[in-house]
Short mmCIF file of C-alpha atoms in Angstrom, two decimals:
data_model
loop_
_atom_site.label_atom_id
_atom_site.label_comp_id
_atom_site.label_asym_id
_atom_site.label_seq_id
_atom_site.Cartn_x
_atom_site.Cartn_y
_atom_site.Cartn_z
CA UNK A 11 -4.02 143.66 136.05
CA UNK A 12 -6.49 144.24 133.23
CA UNK A 13 -3.60 145.38 131.03
CA UNK A 14 -1.72 142.17 131.84
CA UNK A 15 -4.80 140.13 130.92
CA UNK A 16 -5.27 141.90 127.58
CA UNK A 17 -1.55 141.72 126.79
CA UNK A 18 -1.40 138.01 127.65
CA UNK A 19 -4.33 137.24 125.33
CA UNK A 20 -2.77 139.31 122.52
CA UNK A 21 0.65 137.69 122.94
CA UNK A 22 -0.90 134.21 123.14
CA UNK A 23 -2.67 134.74 119.81
CA UNK A 24 0.51 136.20 118.32
CA UNK A 25 2.72 133.30 119.48
CA UNK A 26 0.24 130.69 118.23
CA UNK A 27 0.25 132.44 114.84
CA UNK A 28 4.06 132.68 114.88
CA UNK A 29 4.47 128.96 115.63
CA UNK A 30 1.90 128.10 112.92
CA UNK A 31 3.81 130.20 110.39
CA UNK A 32 7.09 128.49 111.33
CA UNK A 33 5.49 125.12 110.60
CA UNK A 34 4.35 122.10 112.55
CA UNK A 35 7.03 120.00 114.15
CA UNK A 36 7.31 117.89 117.26
CA UNK A 37 9.93 119.00 119.78
CA UNK A 38 11.84 115.74 119.24
CA UNK A 39 12.04 116.40 115.47
CA UNK A 40 13.36 119.94 115.85
CA UNK A 41 16.84 120.93 114.82
CA UNK A 42 18.86 122.57 117.57
CA UNK A 43 18.43 126.04 116.03
CA UNK A 44 14.64 125.57 115.84
CA UNK A 45 14.45 124.50 119.47
CA UNK A 46 16.55 127.49 120.53
CA UNK A 47 14.32 129.88 118.57
CA UNK A 48 11.17 128.38 120.11
CA UNK A 49 12.63 128.84 123.60
CA UNK A 50 13.81 132.38 122.84
CA UNK A 51 10.37 133.34 121.48
CA UNK A 52 8.64 132.17 124.65
CA UNK A 53 11.18 134.03 126.76
CA UNK A 54 10.86 137.28 124.79
CA UNK A 55 7.06 137.16 124.95
CA UNK A 56 7.06 136.78 128.72
CA UNK A 57 8.83 140.12 129.32
CA UNK A 58 6.11 142.55 128.09
CA UNK A 59 3.51 140.13 129.46
CA UNK A 60 4.78 140.63 133.03
CA UNK A 61 6.09 144.17 132.78
CA UNK A 62 3.32 146.50 131.66
CA UNK A 63 5.74 149.46 131.58
CA UNK A 64 7.45 147.79 128.63
CA UNK A 65 5.86 148.53 125.24
CA UNK A 66 4.14 145.47 123.74
CA UNK A 67 6.01 146.14 120.50
CA UNK A 68 9.32 145.42 122.24
CA UNK A 69 8.16 141.80 122.48
CA UNK A 70 6.27 141.53 119.22
CA UNK A 71 9.00 142.99 116.99
CA UNK A 72 11.81 140.52 117.90
CA UNK A 73 9.37 137.60 117.55
CA UNK A 74 8.41 138.81 114.07
CA UNK A 75 12.08 139.06 113.10
CA UNK A 76 12.93 135.63 114.56
CA UNK A 77 10.02 133.97 112.73
CA UNK A 78 11.01 135.63 109.47
CA UNK A 79 14.68 134.63 109.88
CA UNK A 80 13.71 131.05 110.79
CA UNK A 81 11.62 130.75 107.62
CA UNK A 82 14.34 132.29 105.44
CA UNK A 83 17.06 130.06 106.95
CA UNK A 84 14.92 126.93 106.47
CA UNK A 85 14.31 127.85 102.82
CA UNK A 86 18.03 128.43 102.22
CA UNK A 87 18.78 125.12 103.99
CA UNK A 88 16.41 123.35 101.63
CA UNK A 89 18.20 124.79 98.60
CA UNK A 90 21.84 124.69 99.72
CA UNK A 91 23.50 121.57 101.07
CA UNK A 92 26.55 123.55 102.22
CA UNK A 93 24.44 125.97 104.23
CA UNK A 94 22.51 123.05 105.74
CA UNK A 95 25.81 121.53 106.86
CA UNK A 96 26.89 124.80 108.49
CA UNK A 97 23.61 125.25 110.39
CA UNK A 98 22.72 121.64 111.26
CA UNK A 99 26.03 119.80 111.01
CA UNK A 100 26.45 116.28 109.66
CA UNK A 101 25.00 112.96 110.76
CA UNK A 102 27.78 111.00 112.51
CA UNK A 103 28.38 107.25 112.46
CA UNK A 104 29.03 106.04 116.01
CA UNK A 105 28.52 102.31 115.52
CA UNK A 106 30.09 100.48 112.62
CA UNK A 107 29.69 96.72 112.16
CA UNK A 108 28.79 96.22 115.81
CA UNK A 109 31.69 98.29 117.14
CA UNK A 110 31.30 101.61 118.90
CA UNK A 111 33.49 104.41 117.57
CA UNK A 112 34.80 105.69 120.90
CA UNK A 113 36.51 108.70 119.33
CA UNK A 114 33.26 109.99 117.83
CA UNK A 115 31.39 109.16 121.02
CA UNK A 116 33.83 111.26 123.06
CA UNK A 117 33.73 114.05 120.49
CA UNK A 118 29.94 114.20 120.74
CA UNK A 119 30.10 113.95 124.56
CA UNK A 120 27.76 110.93 124.62
CA UNK A 121 28.40 108.50 127.46
CA UNK A 122 28.08 104.73 127.06
CA UNK A 123 25.04 104.87 129.37
CA UNK A 124 23.35 107.40 127.07
CA UNK A 125 24.19 105.30 124.02
CA UNK A 126 22.84 102.09 125.56
CA UNK A 127 19.71 103.95 126.63
CA UNK A 128 19.19 105.20 123.05
CA UNK A 129 19.73 101.68 121.73
CA UNK A 130 17.28 100.16 124.20
CA UNK A 131 14.65 102.70 123.13
CA UNK A 132 15.03 101.21 119.63
CA UNK A 133 14.70 97.67 121.05
CA UNK A 134 18.38 96.85 120.60
CA UNK A 135 20.00 95.22 123.62
CA UNK A 136 23.35 94.30 122.13
CA UNK A 137 25.68 96.63 120.23
CA UNK A 138 26.88 93.75 118.07
CA UNK A 139 23.34 93.52 116.61
CA UNK A 140 23.84 96.92 114.98
CA UNK A 141 25.49 97.25 111.58
CA UNK A 142 25.38 101.04 111.53
CA UNK A 143 24.38 103.50 114.22
CA UNK A 144 24.08 107.10 113.12
CA UNK A 145 23.48 110.16 115.30
CA UNK A 146 21.24 112.45 113.27
CA UNK A 147 21.58 116.24 113.25
CA UNK A 148 18.60 116.63 115.61
CA UNK A 149 20.28 114.34 118.17
CA UNK A 150 18.19 111.22 117.54
CA UNK A 151 19.81 107.92 116.62
CA UNK A 152 19.09 105.84 113.51
CA UNK A 153 20.03 102.19 113.44
CA UNK A 154 20.65 99.69 110.69
CA UNK A 155 20.54 96.25 112.26
CA UNK A 156 22.59 93.23 111.19
CA UNK A 157 20.64 91.30 108.56
CA UNK A 158 20.29 88.16 110.72
CA UNK A 159 18.58 90.23 113.41
CA UNK A 160 16.18 92.13 111.20
CA UNK B 11 6.64 129.86 98.76
CA UNK B 12 3.72 131.36 100.69
CA UNK B 13 5.79 131.22 103.90
CA UNK B 14 8.67 133.06 102.24
CA UNK B 15 6.32 135.90 101.34
CA UNK B 16 5.05 135.96 104.92
CA UNK B 17 8.67 136.16 106.13
CA UNK B 18 9.41 139.02 103.73
CA UNK B 19 6.22 140.80 104.85
CA UNK B 20 7.21 140.38 108.51
CA UNK B 21 10.67 141.80 107.84
CA UNK B 22 9.14 144.71 105.92
CA UNK B 23 6.67 145.48 108.72
CA UNK B 24 9.54 145.31 111.24
CA UNK B 25 11.64 147.66 109.11
CA UNK B 26 8.76 150.12 108.69
CA UNK B 27 8.11 150.07 112.45
CA UNK B 28 11.79 150.75 113.19
CA UNK B 29 12.02 153.64 110.72
CA UNK B 30 8.74 155.20 111.83
CA UNK B 31 9.76 154.90 115.50
CA UNK B 32 13.12 156.52 114.83
CA UNK B 33 11.59 159.35 112.75
CA UNK B 34 8.76 160.03 115.18
CA UNK B 35 10.87 160.02 118.36
CA UNK B 36 13.55 162.13 116.70
CA UNK B 37 11.03 164.70 115.48
CA UNK B 38 9.13 164.93 118.77
CA UNK B 39 12.27 165.18 120.90
CA UNK B 40 13.70 167.91 118.64
CA UNK B 41 10.45 169.86 118.92
CA UNK B 42 10.28 169.66 122.72
CA UNK B 43 13.95 170.50 123.12
CA UNK B 44 13.55 173.63 120.99
CA UNK B 45 10.46 174.72 122.99
CA UNK B 46 12.32 174.16 126.29
CA UNK B 47 15.33 176.10 124.94
CA UNK B 48 13.01 179.02 124.10
CA UNK B 49 11.51 178.85 127.61
CA UNK B 50 15.07 178.79 129.01
CA UNK B 51 15.91 182.01 127.20
CA UNK B 52 12.75 183.67 128.51
CA UNK B 53 13.54 182.61 132.08
CA UNK B 54 17.14 183.84 131.76
CA UNK B 55 15.72 187.24 130.68
CA UNK B 56 13.21 187.15 133.57
CA UNK B 57 10.27 186.92 131.12
CA UNK B 58 8.39 184.32 133.16
CA UNK B 59 5.00 184.82 131.50
CA UNK B 60 6.47 183.99 128.10
CA UNK B 61 8.20 180.98 129.62
CA UNK B 62 4.90 179.75 131.06
CA UNK B 63 3.35 180.07 127.60
CA UNK B 64 6.16 177.97 126.08
CA UNK B 65 5.80 175.36 128.81
CA UNK B 66 2.05 175.17 128.25
CA UNK B 67 2.69 174.73 124.54
CA UNK B 68 5.16 171.90 125.25
CA UNK B 69 2.77 170.27 127.73
CA UNK B 70 -0.13 170.42 125.27
CA UNK B 71 1.94 168.93 122.44
CA UNK B 72 3.44 166.26 124.67
CA UNK B 73 0.02 165.16 125.95
CA UNK B 74 -1.10 164.79 122.34
CA UNK B 75 1.87 162.66 121.27
CA UNK B 76 2.73 160.70 124.42
CA UNK B 77 0.24 157.95 123.54
CA UNK B 78 2.19 157.25 120.33
CA UNK B 79 5.53 157.57 122.12
CA UNK B 80 4.36 155.05 124.73
CA UNK B 81 3.85 152.49 121.95
CA UNK B 82 7.57 152.59 121.18
CA UNK B 83 9.32 153.64 124.40
CA UNK B 84 9.42 152.39 127.97
CA UNK B 85 6.41 154.05 129.60
CA UNK B 86 8.40 155.23 132.62
CA UNK B 87 10.79 157.26 130.47
CA UNK B 88 7.91 159.05 128.72
CA UNK B 89 6.17 159.69 132.06
CA UNK B 90 9.35 161.24 133.47
CA UNK B 91 9.46 163.79 130.65
CA UNK B 92 5.71 164.51 131.01
CA UNK B 93 6.15 165.18 134.75
CA UNK B 94 9.23 167.33 134.17
CA UNK B 95 7.39 169.52 131.64
CA UNK B 96 4.53 169.97 134.14
CA UNK B 97 7.07 170.92 136.83
CA UNK B 98 8.80 173.37 134.48
CA UNK B 99 5.50 175.15 134.00
CA UNK B 100 5.00 175.42 137.78
CA UNK B 101 8.58 176.71 138.32
CA UNK B 102 7.99 179.35 135.64
CA UNK B 103 4.66 180.34 137.22
CA UNK B 104 6.30 180.75 140.65
CA UNK B 105 9.35 182.43 139.07
CA UNK B 106 11.85 179.94 140.49
CA UNK B 107 14.70 180.66 138.09
CA UNK B 108 17.45 178.32 139.33
CA UNK B 109 15.07 175.35 139.81
CA UNK B 110 13.62 175.96 136.35
CA UNK B 111 17.04 176.05 134.70
CA UNK B 112 18.31 172.93 136.45
CA UNK B 113 15.14 170.96 135.63
CA UNK B 114 15.15 172.17 132.03
CA UNK B 115 18.77 171.00 131.67
CA UNK B 116 17.73 167.59 133.07
CA UNK B 117 14.71 167.37 130.75
CA UNK B 118 16.82 168.28 127.70
CA UNK B 119 19.28 165.53 128.66
CA UNK B 120 16.41 163.05 129.03
CA UNK B 121 15.04 163.98 125.60
CA UNK B 122 18.51 163.66 124.09
CA UNK B 123 18.92 160.27 125.73
CA UNK B 124 15.53 159.12 124.33
CA UNK B 125 16.71 160.20 120.88
CA UNK B 126 20.16 158.67 121.18
CA UNK B 127 18.96 155.37 122.60
CA UNK B 128 17.22 154.64 119.29
CA UNK B 129 20.28 155.28 117.13
CA UNK B 130 21.96 152.17 115.71
CA UNK B 131 25.29 152.96 117.40
CA UNK B 132 27.92 150.63 118.84
CA UNK B 133 27.18 151.52 122.49
CA UNK B 134 23.43 150.99 121.99
CA UNK B 135 23.83 147.63 120.27
CA UNK B 136 26.35 146.13 122.72
#
């Protein structure tokens, strides 16, 4: 038990440092890849925390590599637009001049209920009030309202 | 830019850890296998006292290095080899030839498996 306690403290400090090195971001602002890496890191760390027969390094080493790769990928994304497109994808227009693009909606597997819910969260209660609705690469929606409604 | 240097440093540390693990495990396993092979020969020639000496030598060396091996390997695997070496010594002391030879073959396989499991080979990666 004492080993578990010491290991948990060590891994906690290590994960806090790792997340600090990756940079501050809210979960809602994360790109899909960043969210996946955050989840994977927490999962990897839990294995040597619970199983004391497993060397601590078997948890620390993959976290170190993931953090390093995440930083390198984010730097490359900043410098190369093409690479950014490959990793994050493109923002997609789903509402154009008050009309929902059903094809894009189906392609992104967003239901009308989900879309209306996203619109309501942005205080829009009628699709016709929206000039452009764009689904960003992190899954959030940006709206440009019709001028008369702004 | 500072973060990029941190990333490079992390990758370097990871690389150094991997290389040192591979080198250390390889070297230790080779050493123990050669000691056990020597003990095997002694047992085959009914020279049990010499075999006990070799086993004691292996046990002493393994006790010294098992703390480092535990840092890199699953503790259970290292403990298995430690116990087997202790048993080999007992079998040699009591002159149990067949038991000694079968356990030494098992221990050599375990050491080989420890070595091989760290190699970047297709079957280890997938």
